[in-house]
């Protein structure tokens, strides 16, 4: 078990049914699973004595919680003013086409999740996007596609390696 | 006691009162949409805005505490304009057409719009998205009409401890619904309909089956009979402007005849029959537990008349299902008899008799559709209409209800005693059962006992009583000197607590009556709206008067029931009644495991892995 898993388990185990613990529990679950699976909701409901409807309401209220698994690489495309003017929409179209997903969607192979954000705070690089902690600036649709393809090639290589080891 | 002035009137407010309560004690009316006294005051609708001197903004009076020296105006131009703006904003998002909405007659939003003087909606914009939920037999929901007052959420969670629905999403996208965007039928909703009773608009209501009944009445091959629950006679008048608590038994019977029903029967009859079956079941269980007789099921025994309570037990107390009386509810008993005993008498086949029930309840619509309820060879009860639907049907037929003559129910399934009438009140089933059981065991009438709720009851309640049994007749000698403890519960939150207490051994009653709706069936989810505590009290009084007006007040003295046993059933708990009048229950699988069981699990995490 990793630390996050221990944390989630520990929180559930020691929970005494007192109110006010729901959000930390949901955060632990999300850290553990990468999203909040339905069974975790059912489980937390039983432990905290909170109806599933209320928990689902809390999850859907806060944008920090996810109900779908997230891809390995998180793409955050900036749609702030500067990037918008510099053509963020054409980038978004290109990424959607390249990945085959809509905004907030995860690719079938679970490698990418595509988000749009209001501003990344690097307007001088417009149009920009971040993949995980890496920032890419002055993008064109072709450059964006190339970046995605490069990461995908590396992921494919990794997967093959793992297969051959197994 | 804070002293303040409201509209220049000096008001002595009770300690801890809000401005709304203070104003009400002084007879000053402030409109509200989300406030539910004793249950819910979230300050969500903002319709109760008042002007408080010195305050920067208008204040929601339902959540503002009354302080000494406050100067409040409920009718200043600023307060009135503020309220009108709020109502206009609510109307601007409200998706619904008042001309076709089932709620238009008694819609609180519509009434408040008129009261606030709204002549035009100045705000234009997007309307609330409509999500329709027709998944359950009892209830229909339309989020487009919802004004997000959260009354339904409060009763579902706090009064009934179900929590089937809660606000989901945020901002303009907020809607009230179950978890996982699931339909109501896939969560623990017990269809009690308390949400539909408190909804101020037409966002939650009963499934309208009036047209199905019209179709049956116009079918020449069908003999259509109707039964009316005890609680209808004390509430139906409200649909026609009569004051709450008006007893309209006779007018109701003539209205039903004029609608074209072939026979008008009384669920009271089968309530008396229920007492015979359930009373004997209780005595058999007591004999098994205390008198060394054969075991006949565990104690405490819980009543089984309330279909929402049955579903609750199936969801949340699968370990206690053997504690439920095996008796069907009076509605289902009458249905089964109408299609067997009565059908035989009039020479018809069960499928040619169509049984309509008039019930104060939305869960009864679910109950009549259960697979177990077909023991007569056909569906025992074909359609259930709520009090509200019957009111609409009578109006559709153009019947002037208030000027109808009084008529009486048809024999044989229309004969009843006062013990059956009080089934409508919380505590009534218990009292009726005790009247008969005590008389059977001691040969004397039951001493006076107070089991009906008194005082505020919007949040339900629990009431325990003990009866000392002395000088019994020889057949029941094992009860000599015993103290029989009974409990009466209304509101499922109290039932849940009582179940916990029974499991933990903190309480050990012999017999428990559970009714889901606060106050009992008189406050049922299908009753006329609004149902406030004052209305509940008036209906309870009316039911008690109805009981007192009957010459016979114990179920075992009902001549119709005696005749039924002689001609058809044999004896209580006999072969035929076992087949027609008793049933069994199934655990349902929508509930997460009990918290205690989970805490004992060594690795809780392993249970909750994502689907891979």
XYZ file of C-alpha atoms in Angstrom:
778
model
C 0.000 0.000 0.000
C 1.281 3.473 -0.793
C 0.919 6.418 1.568
C -2.231 7.692 -0.092
C -3.906 4.325 0.150
C -2.955 4.018 3.795
C -4.319 7.495 4.387
C -7.670 6.679 2.777
C -7.970 3.387 4.624
C -6.966 4.972 7.884
C -9.445 7.800 7.552
C -12.271 5.382 6.816
C -11.299 3.070 9.601
C -11.088 5.649 12.325
C -14.145 7.623 11.177
C -16.638 7.917 14.011
C -19.597 9.121 11.995
C -19.141 12.745 13.032
C -20.104 15.311 10.404
C -17.482 17.503 8.747
C -15.211 14.708 7.522
C -16.846 14.133 4.174
C -14.672 16.368 1.990
C -11.316 15.100 3.367
C -12.590 11.536 2.836
C -13.557 12.288 -0.739
C -10.186 13.937 -1.341
C -8.406 10.877 0.029
C -10.481 8.627 -2.189
C -9.672 10.756 -5.211
C -5.966 10.786 -4.426
C -6.068 7.041 -4.074
C -8.057 6.151 -7.182
C -7.393 9.208 -9.359
C -11.143 9.776 -9.369
C -14.077 8.843 -7.136
C -15.500 5.493 -8.172
C -19.139 4.667 -7.464
C -18.245 1.959 -5.019
C -16.172 4.413 -2.987
C -19.252 6.647 -2.709
C -21.372 3.737 -1.511
C -18.631 2.823 0.914
C -18.143 6.312 2.338
C -21.933 6.601 2.622
C -22.043 3.551 4.873
C -19.135 4.685 7.035
C -20.207 8.300 7.494
C -23.935 7.580 7.640
C -24.482 10.168 4.919
C -26.938 9.409 2.093
C -25.329 8.711 -1.275
C -27.448 11.491 -2.750
C -25.813 14.040 -0.440
C -22.315 12.759 -1.202
C -22.988 12.844 -4.921
C -24.289 16.388 -4.460
C -21.030 17.420 -2.772
C -18.956 15.761 -5.498
C -20.868 17.430 -8.301
C -20.797 20.783 -6.485
C -16.995 21.049 -6.275
C -15.025 21.098 -9.478
C -12.070 19.475 -7.682
C -13.816 16.096 -7.664
C -13.864 13.757 -10.641
C -16.240 10.892 -11.304
C -14.303 9.494 -14.261
C -10.754 8.133 -14.219
C -8.102 10.588 -15.423
C -5.571 9.853 -18.155
C -1.886 9.418 -17.407
C -1.071 12.767 -19.041
C -3.167 15.779 -18.230
C -3.385 18.337 -21.045
C -4.445 21.801 -19.955
C -5.079 24.011 -22.940
C -5.150 27.725 -22.126
C -8.231 29.553 -23.394
C -7.499 32.842 -21.637
C -7.755 36.169 -23.467
C -4.236 36.241 -24.935
C -4.352 32.595 -26.064
C -7.870 32.994 -27.378
C -6.739 35.901 -29.554
C -3.708 33.906 -30.648
C -5.902 31.033 -31.880
C -6.526 28.700 -28.942
C -9.738 27.536 -30.624
C -7.869 26.090 -33.605
C -5.528 24.352 -31.153
C -8.517 22.901 -29.321
C -9.971 21.648 -32.605
C -6.641 20.067 -33.490
C -6.277 18.391 -30.093
C -9.842 17.110 -30.160
C -9.217 15.651 -33.589
C -5.823 14.195 -32.674
C -7.047 12.639 -29.424
C -10.547 11.736 -30.508
C -12.077 13.146 -27.294
C -14.088 16.180 -26.258
C -13.135 18.593 -23.481
C -12.740 16.878 -20.099
C -12.618 13.567 -21.941
C -10.065 10.798 -21.532
C -8.692 8.830 -24.475
C -9.670 5.199 -24.746
C -6.160 3.991 -23.978
C -6.188 6.092 -20.787
C -3.082 8.069 -21.832
C -4.503 11.613 -22.185
C -7.196 13.744 -20.576
C -7.981 17.035 -22.274
C -8.890 20.072 -20.177
C -9.345 23.713 -21.063
C -8.419 26.321 -18.439
C -9.098 30.013 -18.156
C -5.480 31.242 -17.961
C -2.177 29.521 -17.286
C -0.496 32.818 -16.481
C 2.083 32.734 -19.285
C 0.456 35.065 -21.794
C 3.789 35.893 -23.418
C 3.886 32.308 -24.707
C 0.374 32.464 -26.210
C -1.101 30.242 -27.430
C 0.041 27.848 -24.706
C -0.795 24.556 -23.084
C 0.579 22.495 -20.255
C 0.991 18.734 -20.245
C 1.410 17.663 -16.645
C 4.013 20.145 -15.338
C 5.582 20.933 -18.705
C 4.606 24.185 -20.477
C 4.504 24.466 -24.277
C 4.259 27.934 -25.860
C 3.810 29.692 -29.222
C 1.950 26.664 -30.485
C 0.474 25.932 -33.881
C -2.007 23.124 -34.489
C 0.765 21.125 -36.199
C 3.187 21.664 -33.307
C 0.524 20.584 -30.796
C -0.169 17.398 -32.773
C 3.540 16.668 -32.929
C 3.902 16.959 -29.136
C 0.998 14.592 -28.592
C 2.431 12.079 -31.079
C 5.840 12.185 -29.416
C 4.367 11.406 -25.995
C 2.193 8.696 -27.439
C 5.219 7.056 -29.168
C 7.090 7.047 -25.860
C 4.087 5.547 -24.080
C 3.784 2.849 -26.736
C 7.474 2.005 -26.377
C 7.094 1.766 -22.600
C 4.076 -0.489 -22.968
C 5.932 -2.800 -25.366
C 8.892 -2.976 -23.031
C 6.639 -3.927 -20.137
C 5.030 -6.592 -22.309
C 8.366 -8.113 -23.279
C 9.493 -8.146 -19.633
C 6.314 -9.883 -18.606
C -38.367 37.621 25.812
C -37.210 40.132 23.177
C -39.541 43.057 22.537
C -39.472 44.521 19.053
C -41.713 46.473 16.751
C -43.010 45.047 13.526
C -44.900 47.514 11.310
C -45.083 49.844 14.355
C -46.790 47.147 16.429
C -44.946 46.187 19.613
C -44.382 42.453 19.638
C -43.211 40.240 22.494
C -41.422 37.416 20.731
C -40.809 34.045 22.363
C -37.189 33.421 23.370
C -35.105 32.269 20.403
C -37.830 33.116 17.879
C -37.041 34.260 14.351
C -38.551 37.412 12.873
C -40.968 35.218 10.933
C -42.186 33.490 14.090
C -42.378 36.802 15.950
C -44.485 38.267 13.157
C -46.769 35.245 13.139
C -47.389 35.526 16.894
C -48.542 39.088 16.224
C -50.794 37.975 13.379
C -48.604 39.591 10.728
C -48.374 37.471 7.598
C -45.063 37.101 5.782
C -45.112 34.849 2.713
C -42.638 31.948 2.566
C -41.869 29.200 0.080
C -39.121 27.112 1.656
C -39.922 27.324 5.375
C -41.393 24.167 6.967
C -42.080 24.735 10.670
C -40.355 22.189 12.866
C -38.441 20.662 9.954
C -36.666 23.102 7.706
C -35.691 26.790 7.589
C -32.789 27.142 5.169
C -33.416 30.728 4.044
C -33.218 29.449 0.482
C -36.161 31.010 -1.329
C -35.712 34.621 -0.076
C -39.432 35.272 -0.409
C -39.773 36.205 3.280
C -37.593 39.340 2.970
C -38.293 42.147 5.450
C -36.700 45.500 6.112
C -34.827 45.777 9.407
C -33.885 49.287 10.479
C -30.119 49.716 10.444
C -29.469 46.617 8.347
C -27.665 47.105 5.039
C -29.800 44.653 3.090
C -33.250 43.136 3.302
C -33.226 40.169 5.687
C -34.761 36.733 5.236
C -37.122 36.716 8.220
C -37.200 32.907 8.563
C -33.523 32.807 9.576
C -33.070 36.189 11.301
C -33.307 35.936 15.096
C -35.597 38.483 16.783
C -33.654 40.832 19.060
C -34.722 43.361 21.646
C -35.415 46.776 20.186
C -35.446 45.718 16.519
C -37.598 47.804 14.233
C -38.935 45.705 11.393
C -41.124 46.559 8.412
C -42.751 43.806 6.409
C -44.739 46.085 4.127
C -42.461 49.034 3.365
C -42.003 49.787 -0.354
C -38.465 48.396 -0.177
C -39.590 45.124 1.429
C -42.494 44.714 -0.973
C -40.352 45.481 -4.029
C -37.659 43.119 -2.797
C -40.136 40.300 -2.354
C -41.716 40.968 -5.721
C -38.294 40.914 -7.414
C -37.461 37.611 -5.760
C -40.720 36.056 -6.902
C -40.197 37.411 -10.432
C -36.731 35.878 -10.504
C -38.152 32.539 -9.383
C -40.817 32.771 -12.081
C -38.237 33.661 -14.729
C -36.509 30.295 -14.244
C -39.654 28.261 -13.579
C -40.511 26.008 -16.509
C -44.172 25.200 -16.482
C -47.552 25.998 -17.908
C -50.098 26.814 -15.210
C -53.011 25.951 -17.467
C -52.024 22.294 -17.668
C -50.022 21.842 -14.469
C -51.666 19.425 -12.020
C -50.616 21.756 -9.248
C -52.155 24.972 -10.516
C -55.105 24.988 -8.074
C -53.062 24.923 -4.909
C -49.629 26.006 -6.170
C -47.864 28.041 -3.519
C -45.655 29.852 -6.042
C -48.687 30.941 -8.000
C -50.436 32.129 -4.838
C -47.369 34.005 -3.681
C -46.894 35.657 -7.074
C -50.400 36.992 -6.781
C -49.861 38.011 -3.179
C -46.631 39.811 -4.062
C -48.437 41.717 -6.791
C -46.445 40.321 -9.720
C -48.084 41.577 -12.889
C -45.252 40.963 -15.280
C -41.961 39.059 -15.157
C -39.285 41.638 -15.883
C -36.468 39.120 -16.160
C -35.923 37.086 -19.281
C -33.460 34.272 -19.598
C -32.806 30.596 -19.657
C -35.338 28.293 -18.047
C -34.541 25.430 -15.783
C -33.776 22.234 -17.736
C -36.524 19.657 -17.416
C -35.596 16.187 -16.294
C -38.671 13.991 -15.964
C -38.631 10.984 -13.681
C -41.509 8.569 -14.231
C -39.591 5.567 -12.939
C -41.661 4.846 -9.834
C -45.273 3.701 -9.572
C -46.166 6.327 -7.013
C -44.395 9.559 -7.854
C -43.478 11.693 -10.846
C -40.874 14.432 -10.737
C -40.165 17.354 -13.057
C -37.063 19.389 -12.253
C -38.113 22.142 -14.638
C -40.797 23.255 -12.200
C -38.524 22.964 -9.158
C -37.646 26.199 -7.345
C -34.898 24.546 -5.267
C -36.538 25.275 -1.915
C -35.204 21.903 -0.655
C -38.290 21.101 1.409
C -38.453 17.658 -0.202
C -34.809 17.062 0.656
C -35.442 18.057 4.270
C -38.406 15.720 4.798
C -36.718 12.871 2.949
C -33.545 13.155 4.999
C -34.670 14.468 8.382
C -38.214 13.190 8.845
C -37.958 9.914 6.944
C -34.164 9.348 7.168
C -34.127 8.058 3.592
C -32.038 10.676 1.810
C -33.110 9.478 -1.627
C -32.745 12.952 -3.077
C -30.374 15.880 -2.571
C -29.291 18.960 -4.521
C -26.879 17.976 -7.305
C -24.471 20.108 -9.371
C -24.168 23.849 -8.733
C -25.276 27.281 -9.827
C -27.922 27.416 -12.544
C -27.331 23.721 -13.222
C -28.441 22.749 -9.704
C -31.247 20.230 -9.570
C -32.718 18.013 -6.876
C -32.366 14.310 -7.533
C -30.875 10.990 -6.482
C -27.184 10.120 -6.595
C -25.526 9.039 -9.879
C -28.301 10.734 -11.887
C -30.226 7.548 -11.124
C -34.008 7.372 -11.426
C -35.955 7.232 -8.148
C -36.782 3.573 -8.721
C -33.107 2.657 -8.421
C -32.466 4.274 -5.057
C -33.908 3.715 -1.594
C -36.989 5.913 -2.166
C -39.970 4.301 -0.403
C -42.488 6.425 -2.334
C -44.146 7.758 0.821
C -44.798 10.979 -1.073
C -44.010 13.315 1.820
C -41.884 15.209 -0.721
C -44.955 15.689 -2.895
C -46.919 16.873 0.129
C -44.451 19.656 0.958
C -43.447 20.652 -2.590
C -44.696 24.229 -3.072
C -44.981 23.779 -6.851
C -45.698 20.973 -9.293
C -42.188 19.523 -9.298
C -43.178 16.377 -7.398
C -46.592 14.814 -7.491
C -48.444 11.534 -7.579
C -48.667 9.520 -10.795
C -52.028 10.609 -12.164
C -54.188 7.548 -12.891
C -57.577 9.251 -13.139
C -57.891 8.397 -16.831
C -57.284 4.708 -16.154
C -60.253 4.755 -13.788
C -62.435 6.594 -16.307
C -61.550 3.952 -18.896
C -62.516 1.145 -16.506
C -65.789 2.873 -15.605
C -66.670 3.097 -19.298
C -65.866 -0.560 -19.962
C -69.188 -2.475 -20.033
C -67.469 -5.798 -19.257
C -66.043 -4.615 -15.972
C -67.744 -4.401 -12.603
C -65.851 -1.515 -11.033
C -65.828 -1.310 -7.241
C -64.143 1.271 -5.069
C -62.806 1.258 -1.528
C -61.930 4.327 0.504
C -59.285 4.456 3.197
C -60.203 5.720 6.677
C -58.173 8.930 6.201
C -60.041 10.120 3.101
C -63.285 11.026 4.880
C -61.478 13.560 7.074
C -59.601 15.256 4.238
C -61.492 15.050 0.928
C -63.614 18.070 1.850
C -60.497 20.247 1.715
C -60.364 19.680 -2.062
C -63.698 21.520 -2.255
C -62.959 24.409 0.063
C -64.339 22.857 3.256
C -62.280 23.542 6.387
C -59.735 20.905 7.454
C -61.302 18.286 9.683
C -64.690 18.300 7.935
C -66.167 14.791 8.005
C -67.506 14.033 4.540
C -68.067 10.250 4.641
C -71.653 10.416 3.335
C -70.947 12.955 0.599
C -67.912 10.954 -0.493
C -70.064 7.835 -0.902
C -72.645 9.648 -3.004
C -69.928 11.266 -5.106
C -68.403 7.849 -5.802
C -71.812 6.435 -6.807
C -72.326 9.387 -9.148
C -68.959 8.745 -10.728
C -70.367 5.354 -11.728
C -68.783 2.861 -9.350
C -70.764 -0.374 -9.138
C -70.218 -0.759 -5.414
C -68.724 1.503 -2.773
C -66.789 -0.425 -0.153
C -64.904 0.721 2.878
C -61.272 -0.072 3.606
C -62.530 0.245 7.194
C -64.091 -3.198 6.721
C -60.743 -4.770 5.962
C -59.140 -2.670 8.697
C -61.436 -4.504 11.111
C -60.422 -7.714 9.411
C -56.751 -6.753 9.752
C -57.272 -6.382 13.477
C -58.763 -9.858 13.648
C -55.812 -11.349 11.760
C -53.059 -9.158 13.182
C -54.482 -9.267 16.734
C -54.534 -13.040 16.634
C -51.062 -13.086 15.119
C -49.823 -10.935 18.005
C -51.504 -13.177 20.573
C -49.998 -16.230 18.867
C -46.544 -14.635 18.939
C -47.030 -13.698 22.600
C -48.107 -17.236 23.397
C -44.997 -18.527 21.660
C -42.710 -16.139 23.507
C -44.330 -16.022 26.954
C -46.697 -18.960 27.204
C -44.522 -21.820 25.961
C -46.725 -22.409 22.911
C -45.388 -23.142 19.423
C -43.199 -20.319 18.094
C -45.134 -18.081 15.751
C -42.511 -15.475 14.838
C -40.296 -13.162 16.874
C -41.200 -10.156 19.037
C -41.551 -7.251 18.804
C -44.140 -7.586 16.098
C -44.340 -4.586 13.751
C -47.512 -3.550 11.955
C -47.537 -4.024 8.200
C -50.281 -1.656 7.037
C -47.914 1.019 5.741
C -46.346 0.133 2.363
C -43.605 2.766 2.675
C -42.588 1.330 6.030
C -42.535 -2.153 4.490
C -40.244 -0.957 1.728
C -38.100 0.849 4.289
C -37.712 -2.367 6.271
C -36.866 -4.262 3.093
C -34.157 -1.709 2.316
C -32.748 -0.906 5.718
C -33.751 -3.696 8.104
C -33.549 -6.973 6.174
C -32.595 -8.621 9.482
C -35.976 -7.702 10.988
C -38.347 -8.800 8.214
C -39.618 -11.725 10.308
C -40.712 -9.195 12.902
C -43.175 -7.655 10.465
C -46.712 -8.926 10.739
C -47.451 -11.177 7.779
C -50.845 -9.495 7.370
C -51.405 -7.666 4.126
C -52.485 -4.061 4.446
C -56.246 -3.395 4.651
C -56.248 -2.118 1.050
C -54.824 -5.388 -0.252
C -57.088 -7.498 1.973
C -60.137 -5.759 0.603
C -58.864 -6.127 -2.946
C -58.284 -9.848 -2.466
C -61.750 -10.286 -0.939
C -63.488 -8.207 -3.605
C -62.073 -10.526 -6.253
C -62.818 -13.750 -4.365
C -65.565 -13.596 -1.706
C -67.508 -10.737 -3.294
C -66.923 -11.892 -6.886
C -68.273 -15.322 -5.939
C -71.328 -13.715 -4.334
C -72.222 -11.735 -7.449
C -71.207 -14.551 -9.797
C -68.291 -12.834 -11.519
C -64.787 -13.949 -12.358
C -61.936 -12.168 -10.512
C -60.693 -10.583 -13.739
C -64.129 -9.058 -14.432
C -64.062 -7.137 -11.153
C -61.995 -3.964 -11.234
C -60.921 -2.643 -7.829
C -60.089 1.017 -7.361
C -58.697 2.237 -4.044
C -58.878 5.791 -2.795
C -55.868 6.208 -0.542
C -54.152 9.090 1.243
C -50.912 7.601 0.026
C -48.611 7.452 -2.977
C -46.808 4.308 -1.768
C -50.094 2.389 -2.082
C -49.716 2.757 -5.861
C -46.468 0.871 -5.519
C -47.961 -1.657 -3.110
C -50.838 -2.700 -5.371
C -48.333 -3.412 -8.103
C -46.200 -5.800 -6.043
C -45.980 -9.324 -7.415
C -47.111 -10.735 -4.063
C -50.463 -8.937 -4.325
C -52.216 -11.245 -6.809
C -53.603 -13.937 -4.532
C -57.170 -13.673 -5.820
C -55.976 -14.914 -9.192
C -55.816 -11.404 -10.653
C -54.201 -8.168 -9.518
C -55.997 -7.677 -6.190
C -56.206 -3.891 -6.483
C -56.121 -2.516 -10.007
C -55.650 1.224 -9.525
C -54.936 3.427 -6.523
C -56.022 7.053 -6.586
C -54.869 9.540 -3.983
C -57.268 11.883 -2.189
C -56.067 14.657 -4.487
C -56.799 12.629 -7.630
C -60.299 11.763 -6.399
C -60.870 15.475 -5.790
C -59.849 16.218 -9.380
C -61.996 13.380 -10.711
C -65.102 14.607 -8.879
C -64.505 18.081 -10.267
C -63.964 16.697 -13.771
C -67.351 15.005 -13.512
C -68.961 18.328 -12.636
C -70.298 17.084 -9.318
C -71.119 19.792 -6.777
C -69.569 17.999 -3.859
C -70.624 20.253 -1.011
C -74.320 19.988 -1.801
C -74.411 16.185 -2.150
C -76.688 14.154 0.133
C -75.162 11.705 2.617
C -75.240 8.074 1.557
C -73.935 4.871 3.158
C -71.433 2.267 1.952
C -72.544 -0.993 0.333
C -72.762 -4.298 2.187
C -70.987 -6.578 2.836
C -67.553 -5.006 2.437
C -68.710 -1.591 3.568
C -69.632 -2.395 7.167
C -67.193 -1.033 9.737
C -66.589 -0.110 13.353
C -64.950 2.862 15.036
C -61.797 0.818 15.595
C -61.234 0.858 11.842
C -61.712 4.602 11.533
C -58.818 5.361 13.812
C -56.436 3.449 11.514
C -56.005 6.835 9.890
C -54.248 8.328 12.918
C -50.830 7.535 14.230
C -51.528 5.263 17.211
C -54.871 4.184 15.778
C -53.899 0.736 14.512
C -52.351 0.074 17.889
C -55.405 1.241 19.790
C -57.733 -0.757 17.560
C -55.622 -3.889 18.018
C -55.484 -3.390 21.779
C -59.248 -2.857 22.010
C -59.839 -6.277 20.496
C -56.879 -8.131 22.021
C -57.590 -6.817 25.518
C -61.240 -7.754 25.275
C -60.422 -11.230 23.951
C -57.931 -11.814 26.748
C -59.764 -10.263 29.714
C -63.377 -10.107 28.620
C -63.430 -6.403 29.554
C -63.176 -3.298 27.351
C -59.778 -1.606 27.060
C -59.214 1.161 29.602
C -58.820 4.619 28.074
C -55.405 5.072 26.494
C -53.858 8.054 24.694
C -51.878 6.987 21.654
C -52.611 9.743 19.122
C -49.904 12.369 18.745
C -50.399 15.609 20.616
C -48.532 18.842 19.967
C -46.166 19.437 17.049
C -45.870 16.400 14.822
C -44.351 17.622 11.555
C -41.111 15.809 12.359
C -42.852 12.608 13.474
C -42.499 11.106 16.920
C -42.382 8.017 19.076
C -44.675 7.102 21.928
C -44.449 4.141 24.266
C -47.157 2.774 26.559
C -47.607 -0.217 28.842
C -50.734 -2.167 29.641
C -51.033 -4.271 32.749
C -53.017 -7.428 31.994
C -54.916 -8.780 35.015
C -57.884 -11.142 35.604
C -57.562 -12.826 32.235
C -59.920 -15.477 30.914
C -58.556 -19.017 31.426
C -57.499 -19.548 27.799
C -54.939 -16.738 28.104
C -53.667 -17.526 31.600
C -50.041 -17.096 30.506
C -50.715 -13.357 30.184
C -51.931 -13.028 33.779
C -50.033 -10.231 35.516
C -47.914 -9.521 32.426
C -47.156 -5.990 31.306
C -47.487 -5.638 27.562
C -45.380 -2.809 26.166
C -46.341 -1.159 22.922
C -44.689 1.577 20.881
C -46.175 3.897 18.299
C -43.901 5.533 15.748
C -44.570 8.017 12.988
C -41.834 9.330 10.719
C -39.272 6.782 9.533
C -36.363 8.598 11.213
C -37.961 7.643 14.526
C -38.598 4.130 13.213
C -34.917 3.818 12.303
C -33.942 4.918 15.798
C -36.402 2.483 17.349
C -35.002 -0.364 15.237
C -31.520 0.529 16.501
C -32.812 0.551 20.084
C -34.513 -2.819 19.641
C -31.394 -4.350 18.077
C -29.254 -3.000 20.923
C -31.743 -4.126 23.565
C -32.387 -0.599 24.808
C -36.095 -1.024 24.144
C -38.056 -4.230 24.083
C -41.671 -3.547 23.184
C -43.978 -6.415 22.279
C -45.865 -4.656 19.551
C -44.870 -1.647 17.445
C -47.016 0.390 15.103
C -45.091 2.218 12.402
C -46.552 4.840 10.099
C -44.291 6.633 7.675
C -46.090 9.946 7.498
C -46.077 12.399 10.415
C -49.424 12.139 12.204
C -50.262 8.885 10.388
C -52.287 8.410 7.215
C -54.233 11.626 7.823
C -50.956 13.328 6.896
C -50.273 10.946 4.011
C -48.329 11.846 0.891
C -51.481 11.796 -1.227
C -53.567 14.096 0.956
C -54.712 17.623 0.044
C -52.113 20.367 0.325
C -51.062 22.167 2.388
C -50.877 19.680 5.253
C -49.608 21.667 8.221
C -49.680 20.656 11.875
C -52.961 22.523 12.380
C -54.470 20.618 9.467
C -53.145 17.313 10.818
C -54.659 18.032 14.225
C -58.034 18.921 12.698
C -58.054 15.683 10.691
C -57.092 13.635 13.752
C -59.971 15.204 15.695
C -62.364 14.435 12.856
C -61.252 10.791 12.794
C -61.743 10.509 16.579
C -65.244 11.989 16.210
C -65.993 9.497 13.454
C -64.913 6.700 15.805
C -67.004 8.076 18.671
C -70.058 8.354 16.404
C -70.130 4.620 15.641
C -72.289 2.273 17.723
C -69.685 -0.486 17.372
C -66.118 0.402 18.301
C -64.234 -2.882 18.403
C -63.255 -4.822 15.307
C -64.384 -8.233 16.520
C -67.949 -6.932 16.845
C -68.148 -6.051 13.140
C -71.064 -8.201 11.887
C -69.719 -8.155 8.336
C -66.415 -9.587 9.477
C -68.148 -12.260 11.566
C -70.241 -13.226 8.548
C -67.130 -13.323 6.361
C -65.419 -15.756 8.730
C -68.567 -17.926 8.913
C -69.231 -18.018 5.180
C -65.793 -17.917 3.669
C -62.618 -17.658 5.711
C -63.186 -20.026 8.627
C -61.088 -18.718 11.488
C -58.442 -15.979 11.879
C -55.020 -17.263 10.706
C -56.854 -20.137 8.988
C -55.976 -21.790 5.702
C -57.946 -19.463 3.460
C -56.924 -16.252 5.214
C -53.323 -17.404 5.097
C -53.620 -17.649 1.337
C -55.588 -14.442 0.702
C -54.717 -12.086 3.539
C -51.114 -12.775 4.451
C -47.872 -12.228 2.582
C -44.090 -12.173 2.912
C -41.299 -9.659 2.312
C -37.991 -9.539 0.460
C -34.732 -7.768 1.276
C -33.849 -5.139 -1.319
C -30.302 -4.520 -2.444
C -29.867 -0.766 -2.871
C -28.348 -0.035 0.538
C -24.682 0.062 1.488
C -23.727 -2.333 4.262
C -24.366 -1.197 7.823
C -21.597 1.084 9.160
C -20.745 -1.233 12.071
C -20.124 -4.178 9.777
C -17.765 -2.040 7.708
C -15.763 -0.823 10.660
C -15.061 -4.422 11.566
C -13.695 -5.099 8.066
C -9.903 -5.162 8.380
C -9.168 -3.702 4.940
C -11.972 -1.349 3.994
C -10.005 -0.116 1.018
C -10.021 -3.450 -0.748
C -13.815 -3.251 -0.975
C -13.809 0.005 -2.823
C -11.461 -0.527 -5.751
C -12.448 0.966 -9.092
C -13.916 -1.287 -11.682
C -10.985 -2.367 -13.838
